XYZ file of C-alpha atoms in Angstrom:
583
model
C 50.895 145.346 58.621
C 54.289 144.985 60.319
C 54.469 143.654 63.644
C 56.070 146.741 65.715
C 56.428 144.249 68.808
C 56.174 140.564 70.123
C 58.065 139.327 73.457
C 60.549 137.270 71.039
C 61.101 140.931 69.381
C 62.046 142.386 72.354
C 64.211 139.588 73.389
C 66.054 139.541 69.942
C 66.444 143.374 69.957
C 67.645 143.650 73.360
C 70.187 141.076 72.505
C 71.144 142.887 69.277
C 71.531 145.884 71.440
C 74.384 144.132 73.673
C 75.371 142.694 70.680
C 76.277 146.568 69.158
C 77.333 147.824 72.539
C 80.240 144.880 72.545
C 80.707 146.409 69.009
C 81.619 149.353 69.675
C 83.602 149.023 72.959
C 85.539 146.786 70.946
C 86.391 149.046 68.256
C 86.199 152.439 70.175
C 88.263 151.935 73.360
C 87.864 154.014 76.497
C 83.757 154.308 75.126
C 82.229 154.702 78.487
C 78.444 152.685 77.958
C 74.760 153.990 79.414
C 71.752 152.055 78.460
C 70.427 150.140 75.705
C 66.317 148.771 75.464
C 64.297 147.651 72.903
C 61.827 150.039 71.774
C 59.181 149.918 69.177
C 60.898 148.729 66.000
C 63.661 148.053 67.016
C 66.243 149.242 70.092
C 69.350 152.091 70.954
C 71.955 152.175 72.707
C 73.685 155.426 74.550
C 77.470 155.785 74.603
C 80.041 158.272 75.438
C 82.654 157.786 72.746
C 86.208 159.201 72.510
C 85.444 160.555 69.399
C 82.031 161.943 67.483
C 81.097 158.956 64.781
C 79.735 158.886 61.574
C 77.330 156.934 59.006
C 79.948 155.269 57.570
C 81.103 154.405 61.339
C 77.793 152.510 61.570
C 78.531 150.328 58.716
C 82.086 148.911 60.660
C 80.145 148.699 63.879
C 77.373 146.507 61.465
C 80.426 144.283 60.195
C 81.608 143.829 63.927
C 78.368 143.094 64.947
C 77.874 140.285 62.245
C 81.295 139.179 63.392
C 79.928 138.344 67.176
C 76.444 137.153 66.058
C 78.670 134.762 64.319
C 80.561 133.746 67.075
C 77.654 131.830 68.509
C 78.276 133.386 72.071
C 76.078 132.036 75.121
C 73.965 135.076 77.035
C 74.367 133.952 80.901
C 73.036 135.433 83.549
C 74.738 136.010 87.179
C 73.518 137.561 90.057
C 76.037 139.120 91.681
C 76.657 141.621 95.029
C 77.005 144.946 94.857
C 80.714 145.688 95.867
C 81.091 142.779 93.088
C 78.869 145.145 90.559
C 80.863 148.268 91.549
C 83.699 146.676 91.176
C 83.055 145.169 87.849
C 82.047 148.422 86.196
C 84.657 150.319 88.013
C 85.342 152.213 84.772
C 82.012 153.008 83.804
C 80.553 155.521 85.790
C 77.338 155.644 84.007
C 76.610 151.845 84.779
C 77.952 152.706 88.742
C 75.378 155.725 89.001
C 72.729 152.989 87.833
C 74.181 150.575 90.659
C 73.990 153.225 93.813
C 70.923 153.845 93.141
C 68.989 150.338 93.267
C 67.463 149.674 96.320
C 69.296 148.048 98.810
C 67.076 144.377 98.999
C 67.049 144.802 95.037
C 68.669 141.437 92.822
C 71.754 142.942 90.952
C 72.010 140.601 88.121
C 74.683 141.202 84.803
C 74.893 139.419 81.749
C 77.593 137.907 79.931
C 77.830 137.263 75.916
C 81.783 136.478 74.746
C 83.584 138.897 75.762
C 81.274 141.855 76.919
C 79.371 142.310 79.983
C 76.814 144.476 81.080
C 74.409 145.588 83.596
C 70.962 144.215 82.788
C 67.250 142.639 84.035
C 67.501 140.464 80.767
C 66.073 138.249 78.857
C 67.619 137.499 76.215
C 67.820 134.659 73.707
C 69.703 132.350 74.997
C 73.146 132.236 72.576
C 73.791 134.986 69.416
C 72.942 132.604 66.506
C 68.837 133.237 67.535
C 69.981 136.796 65.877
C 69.507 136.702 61.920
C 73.030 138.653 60.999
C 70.962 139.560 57.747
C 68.037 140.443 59.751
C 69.471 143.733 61.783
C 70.555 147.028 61.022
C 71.811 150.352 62.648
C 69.661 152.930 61.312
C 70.602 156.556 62.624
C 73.166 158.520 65.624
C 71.018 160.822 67.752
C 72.773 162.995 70.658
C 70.661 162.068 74.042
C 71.419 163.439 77.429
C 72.056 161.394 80.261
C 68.939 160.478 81.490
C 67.036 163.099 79.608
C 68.641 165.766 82.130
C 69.865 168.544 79.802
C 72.424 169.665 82.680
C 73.927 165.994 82.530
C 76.395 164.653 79.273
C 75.221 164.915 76.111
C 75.405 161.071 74.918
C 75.591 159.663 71.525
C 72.841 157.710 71.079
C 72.994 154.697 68.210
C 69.358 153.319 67.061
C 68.917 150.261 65.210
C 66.299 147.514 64.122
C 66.466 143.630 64.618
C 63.771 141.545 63.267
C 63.106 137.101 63.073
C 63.869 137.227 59.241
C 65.417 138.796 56.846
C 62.129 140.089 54.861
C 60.762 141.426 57.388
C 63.542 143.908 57.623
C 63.337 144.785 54.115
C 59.358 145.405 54.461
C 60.396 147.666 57.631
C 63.535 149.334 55.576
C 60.663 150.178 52.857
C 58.571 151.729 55.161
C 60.667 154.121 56.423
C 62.150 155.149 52.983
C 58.135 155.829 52.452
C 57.896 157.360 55.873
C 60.320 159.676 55.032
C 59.035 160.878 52.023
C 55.800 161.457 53.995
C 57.649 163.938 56.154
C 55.090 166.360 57.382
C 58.441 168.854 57.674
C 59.454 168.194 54.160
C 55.190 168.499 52.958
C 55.014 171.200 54.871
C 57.156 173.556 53.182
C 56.878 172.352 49.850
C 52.708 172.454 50.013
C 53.165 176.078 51.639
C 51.599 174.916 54.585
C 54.025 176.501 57.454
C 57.113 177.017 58.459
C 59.665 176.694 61.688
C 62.508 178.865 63.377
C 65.110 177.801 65.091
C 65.251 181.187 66.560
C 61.733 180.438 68.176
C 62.030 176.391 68.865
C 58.289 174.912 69.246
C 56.367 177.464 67.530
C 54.608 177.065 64.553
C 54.421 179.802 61.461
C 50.902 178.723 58.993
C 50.639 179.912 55.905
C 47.871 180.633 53.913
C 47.304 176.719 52.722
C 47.991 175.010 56.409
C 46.192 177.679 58.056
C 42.816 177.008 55.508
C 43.487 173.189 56.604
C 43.672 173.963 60.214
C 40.667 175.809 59.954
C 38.601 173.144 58.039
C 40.016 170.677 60.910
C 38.812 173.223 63.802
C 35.443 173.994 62.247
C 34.802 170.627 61.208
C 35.598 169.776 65.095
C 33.184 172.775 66.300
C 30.401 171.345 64.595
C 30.305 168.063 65.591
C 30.046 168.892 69.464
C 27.990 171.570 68.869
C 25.991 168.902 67.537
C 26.633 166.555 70.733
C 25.836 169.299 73.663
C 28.807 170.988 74.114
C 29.297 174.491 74.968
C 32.251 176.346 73.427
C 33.952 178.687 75.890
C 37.053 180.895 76.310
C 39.669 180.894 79.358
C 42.854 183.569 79.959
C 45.781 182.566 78.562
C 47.886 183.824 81.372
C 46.287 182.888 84.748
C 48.250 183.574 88.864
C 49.706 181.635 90.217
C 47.436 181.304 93.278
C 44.766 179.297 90.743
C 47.681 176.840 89.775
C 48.804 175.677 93.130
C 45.067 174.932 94.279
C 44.777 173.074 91.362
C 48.055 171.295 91.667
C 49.705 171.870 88.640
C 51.985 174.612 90.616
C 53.183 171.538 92.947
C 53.119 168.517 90.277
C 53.941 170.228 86.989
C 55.653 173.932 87.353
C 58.465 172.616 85.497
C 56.428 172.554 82.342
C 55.229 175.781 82.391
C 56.258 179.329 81.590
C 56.230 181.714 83.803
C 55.905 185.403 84.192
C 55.965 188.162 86.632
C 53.712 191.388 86.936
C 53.295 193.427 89.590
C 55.238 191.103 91.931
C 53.007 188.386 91.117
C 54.119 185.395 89.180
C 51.425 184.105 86.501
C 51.925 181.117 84.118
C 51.118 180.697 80.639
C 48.744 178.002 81.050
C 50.043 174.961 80.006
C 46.287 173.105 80.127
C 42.566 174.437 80.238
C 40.973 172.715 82.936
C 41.475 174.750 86.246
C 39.413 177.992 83.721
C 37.001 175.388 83.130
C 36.117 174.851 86.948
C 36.355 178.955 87.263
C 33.931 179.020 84.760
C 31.383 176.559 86.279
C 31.639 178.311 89.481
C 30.005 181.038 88.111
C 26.713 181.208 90.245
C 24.719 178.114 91.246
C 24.449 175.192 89.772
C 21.799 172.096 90.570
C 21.959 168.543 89.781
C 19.734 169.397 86.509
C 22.659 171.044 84.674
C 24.486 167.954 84.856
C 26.394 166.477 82.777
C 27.625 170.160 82.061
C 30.028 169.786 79.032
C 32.185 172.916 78.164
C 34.689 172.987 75.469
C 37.282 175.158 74.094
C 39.701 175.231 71.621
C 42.138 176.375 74.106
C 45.628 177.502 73.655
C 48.662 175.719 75.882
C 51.805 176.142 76.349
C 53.989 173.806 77.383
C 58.109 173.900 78.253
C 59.041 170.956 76.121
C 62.830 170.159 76.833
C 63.849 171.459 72.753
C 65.715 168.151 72.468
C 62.577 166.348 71.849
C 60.436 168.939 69.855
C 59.336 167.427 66.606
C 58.007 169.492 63.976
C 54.395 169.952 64.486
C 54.123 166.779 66.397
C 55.978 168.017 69.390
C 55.915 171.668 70.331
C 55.681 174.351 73.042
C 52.426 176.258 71.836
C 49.609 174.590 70.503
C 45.656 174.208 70.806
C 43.861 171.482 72.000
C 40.461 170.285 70.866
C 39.595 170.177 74.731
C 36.590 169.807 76.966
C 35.817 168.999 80.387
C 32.723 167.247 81.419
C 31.009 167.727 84.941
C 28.720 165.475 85.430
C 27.381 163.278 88.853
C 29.412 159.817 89.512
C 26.012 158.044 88.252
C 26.864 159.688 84.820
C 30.639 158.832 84.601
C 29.529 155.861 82.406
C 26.880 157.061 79.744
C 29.472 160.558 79.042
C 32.339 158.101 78.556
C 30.288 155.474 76.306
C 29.039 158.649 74.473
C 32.661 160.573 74.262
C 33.729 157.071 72.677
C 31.002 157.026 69.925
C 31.959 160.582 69.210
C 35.480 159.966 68.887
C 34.948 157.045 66.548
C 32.946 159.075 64.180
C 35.209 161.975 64.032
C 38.371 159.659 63.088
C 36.096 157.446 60.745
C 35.982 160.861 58.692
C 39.438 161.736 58.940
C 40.171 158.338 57.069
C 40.509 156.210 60.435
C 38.542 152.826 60.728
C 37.432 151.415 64.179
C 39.773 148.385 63.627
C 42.530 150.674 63.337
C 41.940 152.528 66.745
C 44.292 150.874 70.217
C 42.543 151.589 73.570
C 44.670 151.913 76.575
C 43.840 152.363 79.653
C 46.246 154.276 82.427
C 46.147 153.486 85.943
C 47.460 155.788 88.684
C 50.850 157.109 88.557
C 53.162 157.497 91.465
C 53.280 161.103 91.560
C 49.916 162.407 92.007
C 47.365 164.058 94.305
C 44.742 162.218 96.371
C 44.348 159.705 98.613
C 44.130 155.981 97.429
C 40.771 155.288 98.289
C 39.188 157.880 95.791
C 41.817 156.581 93.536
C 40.097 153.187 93.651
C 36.394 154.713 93.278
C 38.201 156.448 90.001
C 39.286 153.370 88.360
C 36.442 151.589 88.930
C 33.953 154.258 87.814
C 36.338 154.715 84.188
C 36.202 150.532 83.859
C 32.686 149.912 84.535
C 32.614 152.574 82.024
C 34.485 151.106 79.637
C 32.595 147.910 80.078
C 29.371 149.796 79.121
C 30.780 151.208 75.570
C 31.711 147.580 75.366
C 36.089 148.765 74.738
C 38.291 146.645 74.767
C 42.202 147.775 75.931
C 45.213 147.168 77.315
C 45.994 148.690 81.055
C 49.414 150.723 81.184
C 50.143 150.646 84.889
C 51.383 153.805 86.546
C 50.252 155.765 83.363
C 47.609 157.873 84.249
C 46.966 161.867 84.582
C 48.523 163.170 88.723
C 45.230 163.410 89.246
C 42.935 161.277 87.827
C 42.648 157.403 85.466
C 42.533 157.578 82.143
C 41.910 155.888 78.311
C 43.910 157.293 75.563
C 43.232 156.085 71.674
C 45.861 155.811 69.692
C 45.508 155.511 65.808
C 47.285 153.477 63.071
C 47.921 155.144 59.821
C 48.383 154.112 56.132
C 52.100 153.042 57.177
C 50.442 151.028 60.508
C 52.388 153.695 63.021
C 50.585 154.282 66.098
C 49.950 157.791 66.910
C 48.373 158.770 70.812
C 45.637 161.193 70.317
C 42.093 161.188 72.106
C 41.744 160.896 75.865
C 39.135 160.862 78.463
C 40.344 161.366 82.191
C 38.044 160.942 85.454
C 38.900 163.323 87.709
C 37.398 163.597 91.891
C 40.689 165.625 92.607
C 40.249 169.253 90.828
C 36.931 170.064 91.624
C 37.467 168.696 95.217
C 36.731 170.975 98.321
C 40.450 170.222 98.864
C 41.125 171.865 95.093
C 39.369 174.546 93.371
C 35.799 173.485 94.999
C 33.508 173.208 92.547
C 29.799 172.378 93.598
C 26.288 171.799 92.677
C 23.050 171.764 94.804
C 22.213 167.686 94.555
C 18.395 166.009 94.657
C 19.128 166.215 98.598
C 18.827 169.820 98.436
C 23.071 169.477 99.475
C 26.254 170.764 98.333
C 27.960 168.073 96.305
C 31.143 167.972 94.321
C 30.992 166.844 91.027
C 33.561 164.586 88.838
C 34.799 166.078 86.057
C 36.073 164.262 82.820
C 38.988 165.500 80.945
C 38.153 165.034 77.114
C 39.872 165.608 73.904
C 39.147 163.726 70.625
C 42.292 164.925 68.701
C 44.768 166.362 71.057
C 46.844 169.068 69.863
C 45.425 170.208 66.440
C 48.668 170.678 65.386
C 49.862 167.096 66.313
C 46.795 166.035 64.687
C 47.350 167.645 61.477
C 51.196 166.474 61.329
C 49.408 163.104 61.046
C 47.074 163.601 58.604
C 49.958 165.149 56.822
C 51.780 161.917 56.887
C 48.786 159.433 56.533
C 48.143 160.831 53.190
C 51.176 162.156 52.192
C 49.802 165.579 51.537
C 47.384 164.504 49.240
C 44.398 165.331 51.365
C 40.697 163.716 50.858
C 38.498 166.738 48.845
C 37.076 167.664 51.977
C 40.333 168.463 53.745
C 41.872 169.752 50.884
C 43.243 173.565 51.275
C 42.780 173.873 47.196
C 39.959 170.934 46.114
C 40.535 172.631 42.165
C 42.218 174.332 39.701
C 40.894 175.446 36.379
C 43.917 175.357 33.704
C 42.842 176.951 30.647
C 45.034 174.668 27.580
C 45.972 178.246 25.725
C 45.992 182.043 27.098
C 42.724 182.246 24.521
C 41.005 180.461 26.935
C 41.783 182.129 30.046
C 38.124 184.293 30.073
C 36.435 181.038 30.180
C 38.690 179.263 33.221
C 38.363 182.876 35.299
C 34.332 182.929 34.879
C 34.423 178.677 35.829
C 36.384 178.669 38.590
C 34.377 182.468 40.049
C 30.984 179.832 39.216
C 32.431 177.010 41.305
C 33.594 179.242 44.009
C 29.873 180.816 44.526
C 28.725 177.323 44.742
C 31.027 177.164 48.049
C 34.021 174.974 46.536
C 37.662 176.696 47.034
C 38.830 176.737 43.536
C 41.244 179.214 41.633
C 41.927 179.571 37.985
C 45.820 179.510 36.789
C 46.143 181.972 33.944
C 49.958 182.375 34.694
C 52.087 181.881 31.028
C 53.083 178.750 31.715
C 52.616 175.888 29.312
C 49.515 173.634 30.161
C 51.658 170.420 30.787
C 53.675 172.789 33.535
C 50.906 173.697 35.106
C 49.568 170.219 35.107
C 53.034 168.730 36.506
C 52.988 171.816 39.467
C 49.263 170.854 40.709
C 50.039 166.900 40.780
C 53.268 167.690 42.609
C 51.085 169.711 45.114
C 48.451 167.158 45.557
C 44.954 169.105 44.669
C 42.349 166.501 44.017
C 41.076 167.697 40.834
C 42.587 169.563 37.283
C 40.301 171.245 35.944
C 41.505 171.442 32.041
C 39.132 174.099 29.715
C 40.155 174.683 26.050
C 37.679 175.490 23.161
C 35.619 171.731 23.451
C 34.937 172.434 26.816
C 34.007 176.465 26.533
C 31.532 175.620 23.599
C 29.163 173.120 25.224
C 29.765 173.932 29.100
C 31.879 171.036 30.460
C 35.299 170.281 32.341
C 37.641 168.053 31.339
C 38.703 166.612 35.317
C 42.014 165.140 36.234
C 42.044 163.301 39.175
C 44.729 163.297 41.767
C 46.231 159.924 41.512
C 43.072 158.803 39.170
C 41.043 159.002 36.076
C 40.351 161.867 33.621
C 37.038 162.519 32.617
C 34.685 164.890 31.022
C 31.578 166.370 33.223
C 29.607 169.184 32.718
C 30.066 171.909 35.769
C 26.551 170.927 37.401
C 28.035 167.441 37.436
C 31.259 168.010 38.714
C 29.728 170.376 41.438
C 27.270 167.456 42.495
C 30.264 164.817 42.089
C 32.516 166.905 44.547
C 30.104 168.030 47.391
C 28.859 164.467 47.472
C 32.517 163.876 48.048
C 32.685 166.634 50.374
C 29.198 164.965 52.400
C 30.376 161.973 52.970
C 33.826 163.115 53.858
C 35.004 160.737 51.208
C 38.512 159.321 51.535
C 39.362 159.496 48.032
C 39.240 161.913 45.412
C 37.729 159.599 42.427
């Protein structure tokens, strides 16, 4: 798997990055420069240039770059004083915005490497020849406003990738050449799985095949916590705005939300389920015996994504989350988290998704958020000792967590070892607070108690969720997923009868199967259904009409003769065991 960071990665790719900035102030004059950090994989760098660039661009800034790795420049640190900063960057006003606003007893500190200097925390490596000049490249130009504010300059943004040695970037260069052909935009519309308009930015437009997969996805989720006590509900899409300021979400998060006016009252779209969750439990009395309460619903949010960083189905304005919220006494935080955590592992086991390959973060309290500090503490604690139950291991992510509440997320590796944030559990003392929407149950004491209530979702957004199973399999979806698990092609129109009546047998046996009888040639046929990905080809000619049997292609696989009964038992055994492959 490739390494997507290490503390000598970041050092070398922040270097690189200062490295390309003196680049292309070098060979673009008057290029006024914003920021530059190393990200996963590799680092950007934001610029306002005197002139839009191009691919080809890239490859002169890549030769300069080599030019001043060569050079075997020193990176040196020097703290300096403000009016010295100021006056340094005099003509870059991006870099002098950046200075005003660090606090007053704050370290200024710049770094120097030849030629260029620039406004920076550091490290770095210590002189240009640590960077491999066979071991980087720019990869793609991206427009970025100035510090994400769409009202501020639209920026061109540069990204590249710096690794130790040269392999590594070839094994990283390969992956993205297959990550790209594993484009869930590009599968999507040639699989006929959906479709989306520019004219309506966020949304999302199934078809018949992705809306048969989301289905299977949502059903397959409905069943397993009907199995573990939950109890599906439905909440208003459109709720006042009265509900979301109790809750908070007026004060903390309007900004994401749509909004609407009736009657001269303003209403949101609700961008989140849990405030119709408390309304629900509020609903007439409720004792210490109904606890843990655990309502779900597959609930439909939207959200007012800035469109600059929508993403195909992985980022979007409208979309349904796999969501539940657990109320439950602060005695139970810890067996609903260890068993929310066993649940989660099984689901993603089935969707192809091995414990080893599941990350376990956990958030602590952000700066903005509601409540005071010492509930904050009882929070944390309550979601580690938790954590320490279910024996999890993870990494804390200071600052991280919900506005109102601590939190673990799981993030997932797929077949290409990208990490994908999906499933999260949240402790939450704030919404169903007296000071909030006042939820309350009658405790042992024969008193009026608040409960906690956990925020829980396995997947996420089902569409997010789906964009990476597109992606982790290419398309070519386990039999169990799959929109279209067979297709009967008959090798001659003589034949077609007998691939009608197999394919109408295999369907009453539950199995979504269709029979091609369309004039094309067999081998056409053949070449369409491997280019779409369905599991299994089911050929019938007169061999296979006289004695019963199938002659089965497998996706990616084997061919080989069964009789119907057998193939039906092979495939639902498949189908049982949510088998990964299709042979």
């Amino acid at each position: 798997m490739i390494q997507k960071k290490s503390e000598r990665l970041d050092m070398i790719r922040h270097s690189t990055a200062h490295v390309m900035a003196a680049a292309v102030t070098k060979l673009f004059k008057g290029t006024k420069v914003a920021i530059g950090p190393a990200i996963d994989y590799g680092f950007y760098y934001d610029f306002e240039l005197p002139r839009p660039i191009t691919d080809e661009d890239l490859l002169h800034i890549e030769k300069e770059m080599r030019k001043i790795v060569n050079g075997n420049h020193d990176f040196t640190k020097e703290v300096v004083t403000r009016d010295a900063a100021l006056a340094l960057f005099k003509d870059q006003p991006f870099k002098t915005e950046l200075i005003n606003e660090l606090p007053a007893d704050e370290e200024i500190s710049i770094y120097r490497s030849g030629d260029f200097v620039d406004l920076c925390r550091g490290p770095h490596v210590q002189n240009t020849k640590e960077i491999n000049a066979q071991s980087f490249k720019l990869t793609k130009i991206a427009g970025a406003y100035w510090r994400g504010d769409e009202k501020r300059p639209m920026l061109t943004r540069i990204y590249g990738t710096a690794w130790e040695k040269p392999a590594d970037l070839k094994e990283y260069l390969a992956m993205l050449e297959d990550a790209e052909k594993r484009d869930h935009r590009k599968l999507g519309k040639s699989l006929g799985l959906f479709h989306l308009d520019e004219e309506n930015p966020g949304q999302i437009f199934w078809h018949p095949n992705g809306w048969a997969l989301y289905l299977l996805v949502q059903n397959y989720v409905r069943e397993k916590i009907k199995a573990d006590g939950y109890l599906e509900v439905k909440t208003p899409f459109v709720m006042p705005q009265s509900l979301w300021e109790r809750s908070g979400h007026w004060a903390k998060y309007r900004e994401n939300m749509f909004i609407t006016e009736s009657e001269k009252r303003l209403f949101a779209l609700k961008p989140m389920n849990c405030p119709g969750h408390i309304e629900i439990f509020k609903q007439g009395i409720k004792s210490y015996r109904d606890l843990p309460l655990r309502l779900a619903e597959f609930g439909s949010c939207t959200r007012n994504e800035p469109s600059g960083s929508l993403h195909g189905i992985l980022r979007v304005r409208g979309f349904v989350q796999d969501d539940a919220h657990i109320f439950c006494t602060e005695a139970q935080i810890s067996s609903e988290v260890k068993k929310f955590c066993a649940l989660l592992k099984n689901m993603y086991a089935d969707f192809g998704f091995a414990e080893d390959s599941i990350l376990v973060k956990f958030s602590t309290r952000p700066e903005k958020r509601v409540g005071d500090d010492a509930t904050w503490d009882r929070a944390e604690k309550a979601l580690a000792d938790a954590c320490k139950d279910a024996g999890l291991e993870y990494e804390v992510a200071e600052g991280e967590g919900a506005f109102y509440g601590p939190k673990l997320e799981f993030t997932l590796i797929d077949s290409l070892g990208r990490e994908w944030q999906c499933g999260t559990i949240q402790v939450d003392y704030q919404l169903p607070s007296k000071e909030r929407l006042n939820a309350e149950y009658i405790g042992e004491d024969n008193q009026k108690h608040n409960p906690v209530m956990l925020h829980r979702a396995a997947l996420g957004s089902l569409e997010r969720f789906i964009g990476i199973l597109i992606e982790h399999y290419a398309g070519a979806f386990p039999p169990w997923l799959s929109p279209l698990q067979a297709v009967v092609i008959p090798v001659a129109p003589t034949f077609n009868d007998y691939a009608e009546k197999t394919a109408k047998d295999l369907a009453a046996q539950g199995l979504r199967v269709k029979a091609d009888i369309d004039t094309d040639r067999m081998n056409a046929k053949i070449r369409k259904y491997q280019e779409q990905r369905i599991p299994y080809q089911l050929i019938v000619g007169e061999k296979e009409a006289a004695n019963g049997s199938l002659a089965v292609r497998i996706h990616h696989g084997d061919q080989k003769t069964m009789t119907t009964e057998a193939f039906v038992n092979f495939i639902k055994e498949k189908i049982a065991t949510h088998a990964i492959t299709a042979m």
